[in-house]
CSV table of C-alpha atoms in Angstrom, one decimal:
chain,number,residue,atom,x,y,z
A,1,MET,CA,23.5,76.7,96.6
A,2,THR,CA,24.1,78.9,93.6
A,3,ASN,CA,21.4,79.1,91.0
A,4,ARG,CA,21.9,79.5,87.3
A,5,ARG,CA,21.2,83.2,87.2
A,6,GLU,CA,23.8,83.9,90.0
A,7,PHE,CA,26.4,81.7,88.2
A,8,LEU,CA,25.9,83.5,84.9
A,9,SER,CA,26.1,86.9,86.6
A,10,VAL,CA,29.4,86.0,88.3
A,11,THR,CA,30.8,84.5,85.1
A,12,GLY,CA,29.7,87.5,83.0
A,13,ALA,CA,31.2,89.9,85.6
A,14,GLY,CA,34.5,88.0,85.5
A,15,ALA,CA,34.6,88.1,81.7
A,16,ALA,CA,33.9,91.8,81.7
A,17,GLY,CA,36.7,92.4,84.2
A,18,LEU,CA,39.2,90.6,81.9
A,19,ILE,CA,38.1,92.6,78.9
A,20,MET,CA,38.2,95.9,80.8
A,21,PHE,CA,41.3,95.4,82.8
A,22,GLY,CA,43.2,92.8,80.7
A,23,CYS,CA,45.1,89.9,82.1
A,24,ARG,CA,48.8,90.3,82.5
A,25,ALA,CA,50.1,86.8,82.6
A,26,ALA,CA,53.7,87.7,81.9
A,27,PRO,CA,56.1,87.2,84.8
A,28,ALA,CA,57.0,90.3,86.8
A,29,GLN,CA,60.2,92.0,85.6
A,30,PRO,CA,62.3,94.5,87.5
A,31,PRO,CA,61.4,98.1,86.6
A,32,GLU,CA,63.3,99.6,83.7
A,33,LYS,CA,65.7,102.4,84.5
A,34,PHE,CA,65.7,105.5,82.3
A,35,GLU,CA,68.1,108.4,81.8
A,36,VAL,CA,65.5,111.1,82.2
A,37,VAL,CA,63.5,110.8,85.4
A,38,MET,CA,61.2,113.5,86.8
A,39,SER,CA,58.5,113.6,89.5
A,40,ASP,CA,54.9,113.1,88.5
A,41,ASP,CA,54.2,116.8,89.1
A,42,ALA,CA,57.1,117.8,87.0
A,43,TRP,CA,55.9,115.6,84.1
A,44,ARG,CA,52.4,117.0,84.4
A,45,LYS,CA,53.7,120.6,84.2
A,46,LYS,CA,56.0,119.9,81.3
A,47,LEU,CA,53.6,117.9,79.1
A,48,GLY,CA,50.2,119.4,79.8
A,49,PRO,CA,47.1,117.2,80.5
A,50,ALA,CA,46.6,115.3,77.2
A,51,ALA,CA,50.3,114.5,76.5
A,52,TYR,CA,50.8,113.6,80.2
A,53,GLU,CA,48.0,111.0,80.0
A,54,VAL,CA,49.5,109.4,76.9
A,55,LEU,CA,53.2,109.5,77.8
A,56,ARG,CA,53.0,108.8,81.5
A,57,HIS,CA,49.7,106.7,81.8
A,58,GLU,CA,49.7,104.9,78.5
A,59,ASN,CA,46.5,106.4,77.2
A,60,THR,CA,45.7,106.7,73.5
A,61,GLU,CA,44.6,109.8,71.7
A,62,ARG,CA,41.5,109.8,69.5
A,63,PRO,CA,42.3,108.6,66.0
A,64,PHE,CA,42.6,111.3,63.3
A,65,SER,CA,43.0,114.0,66.0
A,66,SER,CA,46.8,114.6,65.7
A,67,PRO,CA,48.2,117.4,63.4
A,68,LEU,CA,51.2,115.1,63.0
A,69,ASN,CA,49.0,112.8,60.9
A,70,ASN,CA,49.1,115.3,58.1
A,71,GLU,CA,52.8,116.3,58.5
A,72,HIS,CA,54.5,115.4,55.3
A,73,ARG,CA,57.6,117.6,55.3
A,74,ALA,CA,61.1,116.2,55.7
A,75,GLY,CA,62.2,116.2,59.3
A,76,ILE,CA,62.5,114.3,62.6
A,77,PHE,CA,59.7,113.2,65.0
A,78,SER,CA,61.0,113.3,68.6
A,79,CYS,CA,59.8,112.4,72.0
A,80,LYS,CA,57.7,115.2,73.6
A,81,GLY,CA,59.0,114.1,77.0
A,82,CYS,CA,62.7,114.3,76.5
A,83,ALA,CA,63.3,115.4,72.9
A,84,LEU,CA,65.0,112.2,71.8
A,85,ALA,CA,64.8,111.8,68.0
A,86,LEU,CA,62.6,108.8,67.3
A,87,TYR,CA,61.6,108.6,63.7
A,88,SER,CA,62.7,110.1,60.4
A,89,SER,CA,59.9,111.4,58.1
A,90,SER,CA,61.4,109.2,55.4
A,91,THR,CA,59.9,106.2,57.2
A,92,LYS,CA,56.5,107.7,57.8
A,93,PHE,CA,53.6,106.3,55.7
A,94,GLU,CA,49.8,106.6,55.6
A,95,SER,CA,48.4,103.6,57.4
A,96,GLY,CA,44.8,104.7,57.4
A,97,THR,CA,44.5,104.0,61.1
A,98,GLY,CA,44.3,107.6,62.2
A,99,TRP,CA,47.7,107.8,64.0
A,100,PRO,CA,51.1,108.7,62.6
A,101,SER,CA,52.7,105.5,61.4
A,102,PHE,CA,56.3,104.6,60.6
A,103,TRP,CA,58.0,101.5,59.3
A,104,ARG,CA,61.3,101.9,61.3
A,105,PRO,CA,62.5,103.9,64.3
A,106,LEU,CA,65.8,105.6,64.4
A,107,PRO,CA,68.7,103.5,65.9
A,108,ASN,CA,68.6,103.3,69.7
A,109,ALA,CA,65.4,105.4,70.0
A,110,ILE,CA,62.8,103.0,71.4
A,111,ARG,CA,62.3,100.0,73.6
A,112,THR,CA,59.4,97.6,73.5
A,113,ARG,CA,57.6,95.4,76.0
A,114,ASN,CA,54.6,93.1,76.0
A,115,ASP,CA,51.3,94.8,76.7
A,116,GLY,CA,48.6,92.4,77.9
A,117,SER,CA,45.9,95.0,78.5
A,118,LEU,CA,42.5,94.8,76.8
A,119,GLY,CA,42.6,91.0,77.0
A,120,MET,CA,45.1,90.7,74.0
A,121,SER,CA,48.8,90.6,73.5
A,122,ARG,CA,50.4,93.6,71.8
A,123,THR,CA,53.8,95.2,71.7
A,124,GLU,CA,54.0,98.5,73.4
A,125,VAL,CA,56.6,101.1,72.2
A,126,HIS,CA,58.2,103.5,74.6
A,127,CYS,CA,61.0,106.1,74.5
A,128,ARG,CA,64.2,104.4,75.6
A,129,ARG,CA,65.5,107.6,77.3
A,130,CYS,CA,62.4,108.7,79.4
A,131,GLY,CA,60.1,105.6,79.2
A,132,GLY,CA,57.2,107.7,77.8
A,133,HIS,CA,54.5,105.6,76.1
A,134,LEU,CA,54.5,106.2,72.4
A,135,GLY,CA,52.1,103.6,71.0
A,136,HIS,CA,52.3,100.1,69.7
A,137,VAL,CA,54.0,98.2,66.9
A,138,PHE,CA,52.3,95.7,64.6
A,139,ASP,CA,53.4,93.2,61.9
A,140,ASP,CA,51.2,94.6,59.1
A,141,GLY,CA,53.4,97.4,57.8
A,142,PRO,CA,55.0,98.0,54.4
A,143,LYS,CA,58.3,96.7,53.1
A,144,PRO,CA,61.1,96.7,53.8
A,145,THR,CA,60.4,95.9,57.6
A,146,GLY,CA,56.8,94.8,57.5
A,147,LYS,CA,56.3,96.8,60.7
A,148,ARG,CA,53.7,99.5,61.6
A,149,TYR,CA,54.9,101.7,64.4
A,150,CYS,CA,51.5,103.2,65.3
A,151,MET,CA,52.3,106.3,67.4
A,152,ASN,CA,50.4,108.8,69.4
A,153,GLY,CA,51.0,112.3,67.9
A,154,LEU,CA,50.6,113.8,71.4
A,155,ALA,CA,53.7,111.9,72.4
A,156,MET,CA,55.9,113.5,69.8
A,157,THR,CA,57.1,116.8,68.4
A,158,PHE,CA,58.2,117.5,64.8
A,159,ALA,CA,61.2,119.5,63.6
A,160,PRO,CA,61.4,120.2,59.9
A,161,GLY,CA,64.7,119.8,58.2
A,162,LYS,CA,67.0,117.1,57.2
A,163,ALA,CA,65.5,113.6,57.7
C-alpha cells in the first residue's frame, strides 16, 4: 500500500519530468528533408561548439550575449550553417528580450514547427535549407506583422550592405 509521502514524491517527480523534458503530444511526422545535409562531425567542425549546440541541438544562447543584438547597420542576417539569407536589417527591432528580433523573415527563408518542450507550446523557427535551429516566433511583435522572430545570434552571420 502506498502512503501519502510516496504518492506525493512520485507525483512531484512526474511533474518535474514534464517541466524539464516537456511533453510532445503532437503526432509524429516524417522527418523533414533539407538541401544542405552534413554529418554531425562536419557540422561540429564548421560551426564551432556554441553555434553547433544552438543550430544542431536547439539550445539557446544567453540573452544579451550576441554582438548581433547591437548590429544596426543596413545589411542581411544569414544562416551560419548554410549562408541562406534570412532577415533584412530593415525588419530588425529592439524587443528588449536580449536576442536579435525581427518582424518578418525574407521570402522562402525559414520554416516553422510546433515546439512542445518546456511544458508549453511554442513555434520553433529553423532554416528552410539546412534545418538549423534559429529561435522562436511569438505573436507580440510590432506592426505590420505583429510577429517577433526572436533569433539566436549564434545561429546567424551579418553582412553589411543593401538591405
